[in-house]
Each structure stands twice: as C-alpha cells, then as structure tokens.
PDB file of C-alpha atoms in Angstrom:
ATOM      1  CA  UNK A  20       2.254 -13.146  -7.866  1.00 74.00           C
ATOM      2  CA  UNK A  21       5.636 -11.635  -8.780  1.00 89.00           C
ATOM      3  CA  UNK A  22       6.440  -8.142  -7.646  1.00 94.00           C
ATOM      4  CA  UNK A  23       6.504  -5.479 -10.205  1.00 97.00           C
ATOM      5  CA  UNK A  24       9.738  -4.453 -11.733  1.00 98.00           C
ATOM      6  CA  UNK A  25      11.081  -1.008 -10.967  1.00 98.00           C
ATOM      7  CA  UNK A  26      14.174   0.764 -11.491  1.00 98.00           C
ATOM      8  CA  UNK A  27      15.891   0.257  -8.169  1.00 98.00           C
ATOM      9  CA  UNK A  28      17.589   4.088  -8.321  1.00 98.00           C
ATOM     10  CA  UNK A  29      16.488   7.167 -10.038  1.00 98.00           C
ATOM     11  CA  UNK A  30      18.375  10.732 -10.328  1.00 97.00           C
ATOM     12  CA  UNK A  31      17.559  14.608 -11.415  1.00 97.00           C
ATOM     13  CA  UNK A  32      18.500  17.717 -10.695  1.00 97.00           C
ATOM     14  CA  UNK A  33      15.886  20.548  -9.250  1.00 97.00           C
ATOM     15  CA  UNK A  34      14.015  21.649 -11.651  1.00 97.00           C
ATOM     16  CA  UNK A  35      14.870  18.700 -14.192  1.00 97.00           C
ATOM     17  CA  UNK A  36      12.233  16.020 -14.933  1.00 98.00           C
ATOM     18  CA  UNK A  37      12.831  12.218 -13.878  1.00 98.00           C
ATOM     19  CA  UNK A  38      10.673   8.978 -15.328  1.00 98.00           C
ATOM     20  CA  UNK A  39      10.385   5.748 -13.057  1.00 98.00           C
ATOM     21  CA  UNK A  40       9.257   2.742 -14.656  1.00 98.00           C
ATOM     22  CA  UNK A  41       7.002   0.075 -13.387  1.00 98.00           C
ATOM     23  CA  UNK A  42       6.204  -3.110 -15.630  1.00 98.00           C
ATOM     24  CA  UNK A  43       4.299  -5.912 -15.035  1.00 97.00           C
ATOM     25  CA  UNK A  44       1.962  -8.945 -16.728  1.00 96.00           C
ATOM     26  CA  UNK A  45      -1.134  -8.857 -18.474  1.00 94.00           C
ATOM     27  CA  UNK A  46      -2.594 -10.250 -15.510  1.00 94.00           C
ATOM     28  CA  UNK A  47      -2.158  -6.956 -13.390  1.00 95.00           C
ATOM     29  CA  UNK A  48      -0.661  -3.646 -14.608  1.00 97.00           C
ATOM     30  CA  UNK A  49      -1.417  -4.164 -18.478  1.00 96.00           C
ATOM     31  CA  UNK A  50      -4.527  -6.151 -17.963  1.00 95.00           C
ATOM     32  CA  UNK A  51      -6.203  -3.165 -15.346  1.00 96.00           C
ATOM     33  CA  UNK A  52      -6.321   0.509 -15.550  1.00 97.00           C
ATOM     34  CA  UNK A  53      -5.732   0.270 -11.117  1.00 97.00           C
ATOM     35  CA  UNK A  54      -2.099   1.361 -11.469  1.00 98.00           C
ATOM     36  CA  UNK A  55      -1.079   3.373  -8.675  1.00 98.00           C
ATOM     37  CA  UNK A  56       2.221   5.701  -7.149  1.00 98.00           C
ATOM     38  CA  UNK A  57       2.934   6.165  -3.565  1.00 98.00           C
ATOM     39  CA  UNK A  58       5.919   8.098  -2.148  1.00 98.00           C
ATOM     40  CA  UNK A  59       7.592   7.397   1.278  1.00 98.00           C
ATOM     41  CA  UNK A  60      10.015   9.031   3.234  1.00 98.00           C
ATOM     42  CA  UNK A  61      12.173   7.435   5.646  1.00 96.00           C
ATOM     43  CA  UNK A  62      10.355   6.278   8.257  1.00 96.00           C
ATOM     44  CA  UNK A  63       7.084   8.043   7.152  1.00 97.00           C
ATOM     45  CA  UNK A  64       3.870   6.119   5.759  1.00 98.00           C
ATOM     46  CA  UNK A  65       3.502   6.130   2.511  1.00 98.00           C
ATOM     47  CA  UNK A  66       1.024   8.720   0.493  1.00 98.00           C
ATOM     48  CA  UNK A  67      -0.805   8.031  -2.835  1.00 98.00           C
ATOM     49  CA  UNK A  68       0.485   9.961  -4.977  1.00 98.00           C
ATOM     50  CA  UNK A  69      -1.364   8.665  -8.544  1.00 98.00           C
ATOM     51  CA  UNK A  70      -4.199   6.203  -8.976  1.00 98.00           C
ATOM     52  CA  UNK A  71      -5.857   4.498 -12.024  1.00 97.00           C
ATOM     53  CA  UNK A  72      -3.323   5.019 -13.931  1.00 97.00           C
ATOM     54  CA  UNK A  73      -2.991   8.631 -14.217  1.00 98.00           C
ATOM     55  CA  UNK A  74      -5.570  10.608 -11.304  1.00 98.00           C
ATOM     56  CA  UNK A  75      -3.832  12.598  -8.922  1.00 98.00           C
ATOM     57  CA  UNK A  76      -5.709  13.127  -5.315  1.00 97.00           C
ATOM     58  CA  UNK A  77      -6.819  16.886  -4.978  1.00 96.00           C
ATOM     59  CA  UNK A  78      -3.866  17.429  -2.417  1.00 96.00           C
ATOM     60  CA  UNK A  79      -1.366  15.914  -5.061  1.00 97.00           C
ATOM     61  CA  UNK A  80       0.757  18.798  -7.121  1.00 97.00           C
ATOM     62  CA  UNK A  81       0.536  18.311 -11.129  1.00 97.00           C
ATOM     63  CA  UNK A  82       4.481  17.940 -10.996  1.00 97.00           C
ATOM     64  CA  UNK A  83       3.615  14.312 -10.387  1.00 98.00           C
ATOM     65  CA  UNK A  84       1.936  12.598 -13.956  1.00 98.00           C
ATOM     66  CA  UNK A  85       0.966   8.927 -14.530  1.00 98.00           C
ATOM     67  CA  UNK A  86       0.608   7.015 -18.032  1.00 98.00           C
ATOM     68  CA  UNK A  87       0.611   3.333 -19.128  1.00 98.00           C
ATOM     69  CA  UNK A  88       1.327   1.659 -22.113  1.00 97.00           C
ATOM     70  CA  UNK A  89       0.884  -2.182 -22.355  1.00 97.00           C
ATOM     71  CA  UNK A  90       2.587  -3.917 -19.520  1.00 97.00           C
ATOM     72  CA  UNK A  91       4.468  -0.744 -18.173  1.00 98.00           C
ATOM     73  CA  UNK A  92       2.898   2.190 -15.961  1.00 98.00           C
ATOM     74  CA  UNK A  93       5.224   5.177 -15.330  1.00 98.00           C
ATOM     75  CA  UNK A  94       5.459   7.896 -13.051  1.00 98.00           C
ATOM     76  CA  UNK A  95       6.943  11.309 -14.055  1.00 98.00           C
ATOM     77  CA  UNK A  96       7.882  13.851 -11.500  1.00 98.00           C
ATOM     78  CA  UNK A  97       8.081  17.371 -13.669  1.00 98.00           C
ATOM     79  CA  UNK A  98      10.226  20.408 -11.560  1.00 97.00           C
ATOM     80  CA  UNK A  99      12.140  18.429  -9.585  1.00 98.00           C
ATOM     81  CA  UNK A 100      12.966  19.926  -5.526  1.00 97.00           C
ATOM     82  CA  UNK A 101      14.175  18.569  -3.057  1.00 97.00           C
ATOM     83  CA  UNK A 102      11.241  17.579  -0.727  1.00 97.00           C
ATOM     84  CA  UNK A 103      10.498  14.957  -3.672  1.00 98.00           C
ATOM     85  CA  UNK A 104      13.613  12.789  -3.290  1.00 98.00           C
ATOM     86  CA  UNK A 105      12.138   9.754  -1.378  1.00 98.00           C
ATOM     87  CA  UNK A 106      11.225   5.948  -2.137  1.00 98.00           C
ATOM     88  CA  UNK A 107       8.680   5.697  -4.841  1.00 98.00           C
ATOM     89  CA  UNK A 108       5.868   2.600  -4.956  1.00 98.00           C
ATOM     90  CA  UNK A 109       3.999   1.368  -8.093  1.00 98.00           C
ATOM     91  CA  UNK A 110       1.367  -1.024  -7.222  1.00 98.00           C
ATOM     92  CA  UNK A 111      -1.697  -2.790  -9.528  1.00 98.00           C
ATOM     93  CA  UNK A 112      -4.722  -4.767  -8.378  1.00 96.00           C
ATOM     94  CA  UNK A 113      -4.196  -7.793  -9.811  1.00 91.00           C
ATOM     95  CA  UNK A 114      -7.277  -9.593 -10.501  1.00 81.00           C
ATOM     96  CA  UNK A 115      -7.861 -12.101  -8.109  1.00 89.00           C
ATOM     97  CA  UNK A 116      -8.906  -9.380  -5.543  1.00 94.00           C
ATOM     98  CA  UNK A 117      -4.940  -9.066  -4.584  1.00 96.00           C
ATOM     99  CA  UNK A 118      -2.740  -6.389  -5.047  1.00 97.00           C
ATOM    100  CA  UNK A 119       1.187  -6.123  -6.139  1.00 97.00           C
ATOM    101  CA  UNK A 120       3.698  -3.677  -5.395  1.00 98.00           C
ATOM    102  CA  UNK A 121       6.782  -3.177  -7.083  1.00 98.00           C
ATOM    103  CA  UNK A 122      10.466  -3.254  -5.156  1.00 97.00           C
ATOM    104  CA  UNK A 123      10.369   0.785  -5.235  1.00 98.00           C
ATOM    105  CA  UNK A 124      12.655   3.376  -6.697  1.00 98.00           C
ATOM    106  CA  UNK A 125      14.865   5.612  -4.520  1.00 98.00           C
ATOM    107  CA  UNK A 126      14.849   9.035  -6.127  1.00 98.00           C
ATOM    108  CA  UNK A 127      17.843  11.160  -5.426  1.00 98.00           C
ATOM    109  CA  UNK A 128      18.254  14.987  -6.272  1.00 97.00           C
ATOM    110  CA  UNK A 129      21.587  15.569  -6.974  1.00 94.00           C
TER     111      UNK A 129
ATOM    112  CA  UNK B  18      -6.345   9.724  10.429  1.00 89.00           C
ATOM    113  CA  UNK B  19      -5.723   5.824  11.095  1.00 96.00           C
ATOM    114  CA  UNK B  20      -4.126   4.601  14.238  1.00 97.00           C
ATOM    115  CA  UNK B  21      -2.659   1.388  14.313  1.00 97.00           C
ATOM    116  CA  UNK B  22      -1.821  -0.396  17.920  1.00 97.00           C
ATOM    117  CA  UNK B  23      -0.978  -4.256  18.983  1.00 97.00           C
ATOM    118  CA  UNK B  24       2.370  -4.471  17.442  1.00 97.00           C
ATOM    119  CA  UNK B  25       5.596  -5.999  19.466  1.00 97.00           C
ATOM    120  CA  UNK B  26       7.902  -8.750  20.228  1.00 98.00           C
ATOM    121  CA  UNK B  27       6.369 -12.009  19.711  1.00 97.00           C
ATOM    122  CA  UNK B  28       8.073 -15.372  20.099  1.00 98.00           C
ATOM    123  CA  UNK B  29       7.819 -17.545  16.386  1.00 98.00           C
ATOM    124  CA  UNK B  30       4.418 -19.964  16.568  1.00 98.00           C
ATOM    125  CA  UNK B  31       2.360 -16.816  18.699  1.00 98.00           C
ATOM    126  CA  UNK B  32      -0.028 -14.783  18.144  1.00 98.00           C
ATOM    127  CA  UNK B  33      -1.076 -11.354  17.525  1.00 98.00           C
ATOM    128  CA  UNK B  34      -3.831  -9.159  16.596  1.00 98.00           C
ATOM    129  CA  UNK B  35      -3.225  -5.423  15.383  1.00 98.00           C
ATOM    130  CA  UNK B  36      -6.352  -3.017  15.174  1.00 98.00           C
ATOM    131  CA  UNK B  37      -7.034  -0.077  13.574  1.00 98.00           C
ATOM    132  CA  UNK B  38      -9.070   2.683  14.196  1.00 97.00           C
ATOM    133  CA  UNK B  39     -10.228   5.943  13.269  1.00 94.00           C
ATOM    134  CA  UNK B  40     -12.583   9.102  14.242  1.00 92.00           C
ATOM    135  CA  UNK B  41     -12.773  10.622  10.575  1.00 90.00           C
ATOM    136  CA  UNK B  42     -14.759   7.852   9.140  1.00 90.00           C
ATOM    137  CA  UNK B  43     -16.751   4.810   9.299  1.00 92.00           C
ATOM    138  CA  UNK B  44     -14.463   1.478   9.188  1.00 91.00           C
ATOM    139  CA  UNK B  45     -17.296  -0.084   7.153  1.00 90.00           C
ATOM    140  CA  UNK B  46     -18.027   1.930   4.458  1.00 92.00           C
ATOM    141  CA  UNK B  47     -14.657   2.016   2.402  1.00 92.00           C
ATOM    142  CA  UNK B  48     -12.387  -0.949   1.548  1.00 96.00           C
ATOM    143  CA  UNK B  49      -9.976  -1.107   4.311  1.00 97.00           C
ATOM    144  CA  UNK B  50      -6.565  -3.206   3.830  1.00 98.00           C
ATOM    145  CA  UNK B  51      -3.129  -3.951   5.675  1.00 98.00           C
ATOM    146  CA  UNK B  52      -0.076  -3.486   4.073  1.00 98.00           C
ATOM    147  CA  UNK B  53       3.275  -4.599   5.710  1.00 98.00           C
ATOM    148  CA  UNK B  54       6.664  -3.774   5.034  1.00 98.00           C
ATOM    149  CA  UNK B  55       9.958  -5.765   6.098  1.00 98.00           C
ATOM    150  CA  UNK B  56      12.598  -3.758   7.437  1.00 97.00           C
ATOM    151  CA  UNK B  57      14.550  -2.132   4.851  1.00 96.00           C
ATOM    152  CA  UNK B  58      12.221  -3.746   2.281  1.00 97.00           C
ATOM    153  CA  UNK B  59       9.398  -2.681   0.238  1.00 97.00           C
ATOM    154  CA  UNK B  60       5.696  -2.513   0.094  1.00 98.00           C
ATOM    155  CA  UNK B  61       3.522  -5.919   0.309  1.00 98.00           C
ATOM    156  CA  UNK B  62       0.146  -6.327   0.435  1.00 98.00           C
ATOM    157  CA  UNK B  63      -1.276  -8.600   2.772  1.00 98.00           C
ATOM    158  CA  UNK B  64      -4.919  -8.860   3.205  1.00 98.00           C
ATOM    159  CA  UNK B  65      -8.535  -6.803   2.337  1.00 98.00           C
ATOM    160  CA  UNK B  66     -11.662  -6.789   3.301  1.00 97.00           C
ATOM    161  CA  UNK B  67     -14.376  -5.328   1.213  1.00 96.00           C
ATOM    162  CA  UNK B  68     -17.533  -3.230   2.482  1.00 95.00           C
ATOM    163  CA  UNK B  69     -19.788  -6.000   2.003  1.00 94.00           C
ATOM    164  CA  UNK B  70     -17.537  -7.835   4.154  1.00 94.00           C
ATOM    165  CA  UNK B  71     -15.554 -10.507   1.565  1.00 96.00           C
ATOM    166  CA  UNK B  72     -12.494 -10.760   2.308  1.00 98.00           C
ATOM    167  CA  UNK B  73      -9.012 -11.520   0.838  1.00 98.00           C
ATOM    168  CA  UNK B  74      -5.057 -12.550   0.966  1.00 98.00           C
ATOM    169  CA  UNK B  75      -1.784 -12.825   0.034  1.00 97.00           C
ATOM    170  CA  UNK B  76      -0.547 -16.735  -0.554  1.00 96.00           C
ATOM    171  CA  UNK B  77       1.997 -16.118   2.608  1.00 97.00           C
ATOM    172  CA  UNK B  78      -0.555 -15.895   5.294  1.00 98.00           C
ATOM    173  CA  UNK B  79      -3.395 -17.465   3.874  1.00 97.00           C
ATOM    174  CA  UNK B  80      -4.732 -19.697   6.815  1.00 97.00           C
ATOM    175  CA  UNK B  81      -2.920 -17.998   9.202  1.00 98.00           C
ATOM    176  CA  UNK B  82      -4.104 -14.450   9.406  1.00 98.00           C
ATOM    177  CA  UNK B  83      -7.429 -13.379   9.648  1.00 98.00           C
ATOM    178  CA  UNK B  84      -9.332  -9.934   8.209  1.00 98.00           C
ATOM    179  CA  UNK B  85     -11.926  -8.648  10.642  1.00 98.00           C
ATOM    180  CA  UNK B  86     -14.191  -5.101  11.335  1.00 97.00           C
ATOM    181  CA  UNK B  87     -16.209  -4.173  14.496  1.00 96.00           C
ATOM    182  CA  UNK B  88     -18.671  -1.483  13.038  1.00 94.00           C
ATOM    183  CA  UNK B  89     -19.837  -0.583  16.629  1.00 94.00           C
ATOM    184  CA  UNK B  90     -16.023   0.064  17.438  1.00 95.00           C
ATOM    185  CA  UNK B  91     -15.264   1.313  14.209  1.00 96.00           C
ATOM    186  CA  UNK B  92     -12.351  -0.538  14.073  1.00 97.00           C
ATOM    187  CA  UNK B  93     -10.500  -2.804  11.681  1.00 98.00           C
ATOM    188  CA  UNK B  94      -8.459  -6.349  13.356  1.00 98.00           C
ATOM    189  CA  UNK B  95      -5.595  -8.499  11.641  1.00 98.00           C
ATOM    190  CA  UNK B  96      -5.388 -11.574  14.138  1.00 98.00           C
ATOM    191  CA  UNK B  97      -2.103 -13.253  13.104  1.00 98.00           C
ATOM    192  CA  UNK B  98      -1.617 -16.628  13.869  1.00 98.00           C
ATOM    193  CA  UNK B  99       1.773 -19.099  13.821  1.00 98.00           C
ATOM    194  CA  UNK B 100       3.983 -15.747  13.063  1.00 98.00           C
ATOM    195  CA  UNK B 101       7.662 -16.936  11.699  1.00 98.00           C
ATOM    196  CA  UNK B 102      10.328 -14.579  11.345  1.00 98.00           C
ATOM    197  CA  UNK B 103       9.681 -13.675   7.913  1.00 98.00           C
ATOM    198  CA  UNK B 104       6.098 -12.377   9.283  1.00 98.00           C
ATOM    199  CA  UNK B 105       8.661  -9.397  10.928  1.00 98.00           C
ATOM    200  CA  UNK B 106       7.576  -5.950   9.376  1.00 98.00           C
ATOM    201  CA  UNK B 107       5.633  -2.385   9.919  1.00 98.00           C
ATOM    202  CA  UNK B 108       2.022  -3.408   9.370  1.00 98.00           C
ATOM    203  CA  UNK B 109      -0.249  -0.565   8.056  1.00 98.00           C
ATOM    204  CA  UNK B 110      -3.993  -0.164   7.853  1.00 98.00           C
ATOM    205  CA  UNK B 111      -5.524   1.772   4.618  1.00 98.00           C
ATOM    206  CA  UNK B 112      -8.246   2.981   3.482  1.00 96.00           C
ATOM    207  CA  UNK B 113      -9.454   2.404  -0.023  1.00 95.00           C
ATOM    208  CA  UNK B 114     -12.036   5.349  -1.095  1.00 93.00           C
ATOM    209  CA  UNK B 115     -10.963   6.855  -4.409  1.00 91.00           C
ATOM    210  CA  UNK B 116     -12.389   5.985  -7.896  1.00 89.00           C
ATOM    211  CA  UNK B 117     -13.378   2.619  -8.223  1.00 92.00           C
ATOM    212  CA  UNK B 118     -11.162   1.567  -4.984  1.00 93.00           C
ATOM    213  CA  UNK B 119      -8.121  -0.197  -5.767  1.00 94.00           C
ATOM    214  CA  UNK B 120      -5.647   1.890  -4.272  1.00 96.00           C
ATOM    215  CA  UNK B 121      -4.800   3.074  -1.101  1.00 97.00           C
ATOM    216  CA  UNK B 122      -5.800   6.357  -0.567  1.00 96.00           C
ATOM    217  CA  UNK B 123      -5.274   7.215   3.341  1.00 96.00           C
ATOM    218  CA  UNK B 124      -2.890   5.205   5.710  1.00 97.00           C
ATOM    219  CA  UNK B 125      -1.870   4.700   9.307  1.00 97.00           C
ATOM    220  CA  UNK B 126       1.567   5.346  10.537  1.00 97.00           C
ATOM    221  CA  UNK B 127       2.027   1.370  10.705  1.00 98.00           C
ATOM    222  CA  UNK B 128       2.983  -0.589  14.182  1.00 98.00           C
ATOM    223  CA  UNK B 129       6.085  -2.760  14.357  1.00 98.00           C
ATOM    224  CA  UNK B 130       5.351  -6.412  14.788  1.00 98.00           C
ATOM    225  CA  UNK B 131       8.941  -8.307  15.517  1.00 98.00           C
ATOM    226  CA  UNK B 132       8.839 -11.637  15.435  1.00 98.00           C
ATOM    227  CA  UNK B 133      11.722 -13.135  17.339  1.00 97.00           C
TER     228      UNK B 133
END
C-alpha cells in the first residue's frame, strides 16, 4: 500500500490559519471515515491530534479541525503559535486491517 | 503511559524482541499496535493485534516479525526475526481506544532498534 500524499512543507504566521493536505485511494482515506492527524516534535512521540475524520481528543485545542472530501482528508490549524510548528502525520486504516501514513508535513511559523 | 524496552545494536540476520508495558491500563482490552519510524523518515505502521487476539502486518515483515500480549504481565512483545538494515528505526507501541479504534490514541516514547 502506497503512502499517502502530503505536502512535504507548510508555512503561517501566528495567528494566521494553515491547511495540510492528505490524499489517498478509495481503498483507504476516501473509502473509510478512520482518517487521522498526529503531530511530532523533534525527537518527541507523536500525539493524535484528530481521528475519524474530524474528532478531536478532549485534551486537543479546537485550533486544530479535520474534514474530508473524496480521496483527500485535511487538517487545518486555526491561530497559529509557535508551539504548533512541528511534523504533521495523516494516516487511514486501510481495509485489510492495515494502516497508512502519509510522508508528513513540516509546519514552519515564520 | 507506555514504556517501550529491548531496542539496540543488532547484527543483520538476528533477532530481537521489544516489549511494551504499562500501569494505566490493561494490555488486552484496547487494540495495541507498533509503529516504527526510520531515522529522519516518517511514520509506518508495522503490525496490530486486536483484543480478541487476531493479529496483523505490514507486507515488509510479514513472516518475520511476530505480534504477541502476556495479559498476566500486561505487556505487549514484537519478536523480530532476520532484521536487515532497512528494519533500522524508533519502534513505538500504541494504544488504540478512541471511537471505533483505528487510530492511535496513546503512545510510548519508542526504543531505537539499529540494525548494523
């Protein structure tokens, strides 16, 4: 199964809003709604951040949104700071009880 | 919450098994997976094993790694078997509890398995 395509770079300034793209097959991110986000920091494990789609863990702030249309899931991180630049995942079950993760998305703010 | 040990240097062709273990919760009653990541590289899952004990795997290490719990240790194994270089990553446990359970909802802080 072929990893998901993300934008490999992503940029905002605090406060701004920034969009990362994930897209996939009908056999995993348009064919389920188990999309899911997770941000890492260097050297840090990474931390869900949305899952099915668009549910955000109680601990998760609502500056970070999910949506999917067709083949492409999206993450949108509203009020940019500066704690939130960091490597962003996509990943979407994929059917055949496996799972596929995109390349990630380094977010920089500028 | 998860505490992954057994990672190291390992020659290509060994072996290695990796556990994970936690005191917040029972191994057993979530879906439990490991994820690895290559250095510099990103996110790929490798293997799950469900609550009523099926278990699953990415094409790569299919035959070669192996998916195991111990309830009454309440921990979670990967034995890995004729490791190659490209087997060379930070393996973490996680747990799968949210919603209907496909993502990964709490992790470990991963253990370094170097295959050279």
């Amino acid at each position: 199964q072929s990893a998901l395509t993300q934008p490999p770079a992503a940029s905002g300034s605090p406060g701004q809003s920034v969009t990362i793209s994930c897209t996939g097959t009908s056999s995993d991110v348009g064919g389920y709604d188990y999309v899911s986000w997770y941000q890492q920091h260097p050297g840090k494990a990474p931390k869900l951040l949305i899952y099915e789609v668009f549910k955000r863990p109680s601990e998760v702030p609502a500056r970070f949104s999910g949506s999917k249309s067709g083949n492409t899931a999206s993450l949108t991180v509203s009020g940019l700071q500066a704690e939130d630049e960091a490597d962003y995942y996509c990943s979407s079950f994929g059917g055949n009880n496996n799972w596929v993760f995109g390349r990630g998305t380094k977010l920089t703010v500028l | 919450q998860l505490v992954e040990t057994g990672g190291g240097l390992i020659q290509p062709g060994g072996s290695l098994r990796l556990s994970c273990t936690t005191s917040a919760f029972l191994i057993g009653s979530n879906h439990m997976s490991w994820v690895r990541q290559a250095p510099g590289k990103g996110l790929e899952w490798v293997s799950v094993i469900y609550t009523g004990g099926n278990t699953y795997y990415t094409d790569s290490v299919k035959g070669r790694f192996t998916i195991s719990r111990d309830r009454s240790k309440n921990t979670l194994y990967l034995q890995m078997n004729t490791l190659s270089a490209e087997d060379t990553a930070v393996y973490y446990c996680a747990q799968s509890r949210l919603g209907n359970r496909k993502s990964f909802d709490i992790w470990g802080q991963g253990t370094l398995v170097t295959v050279s």
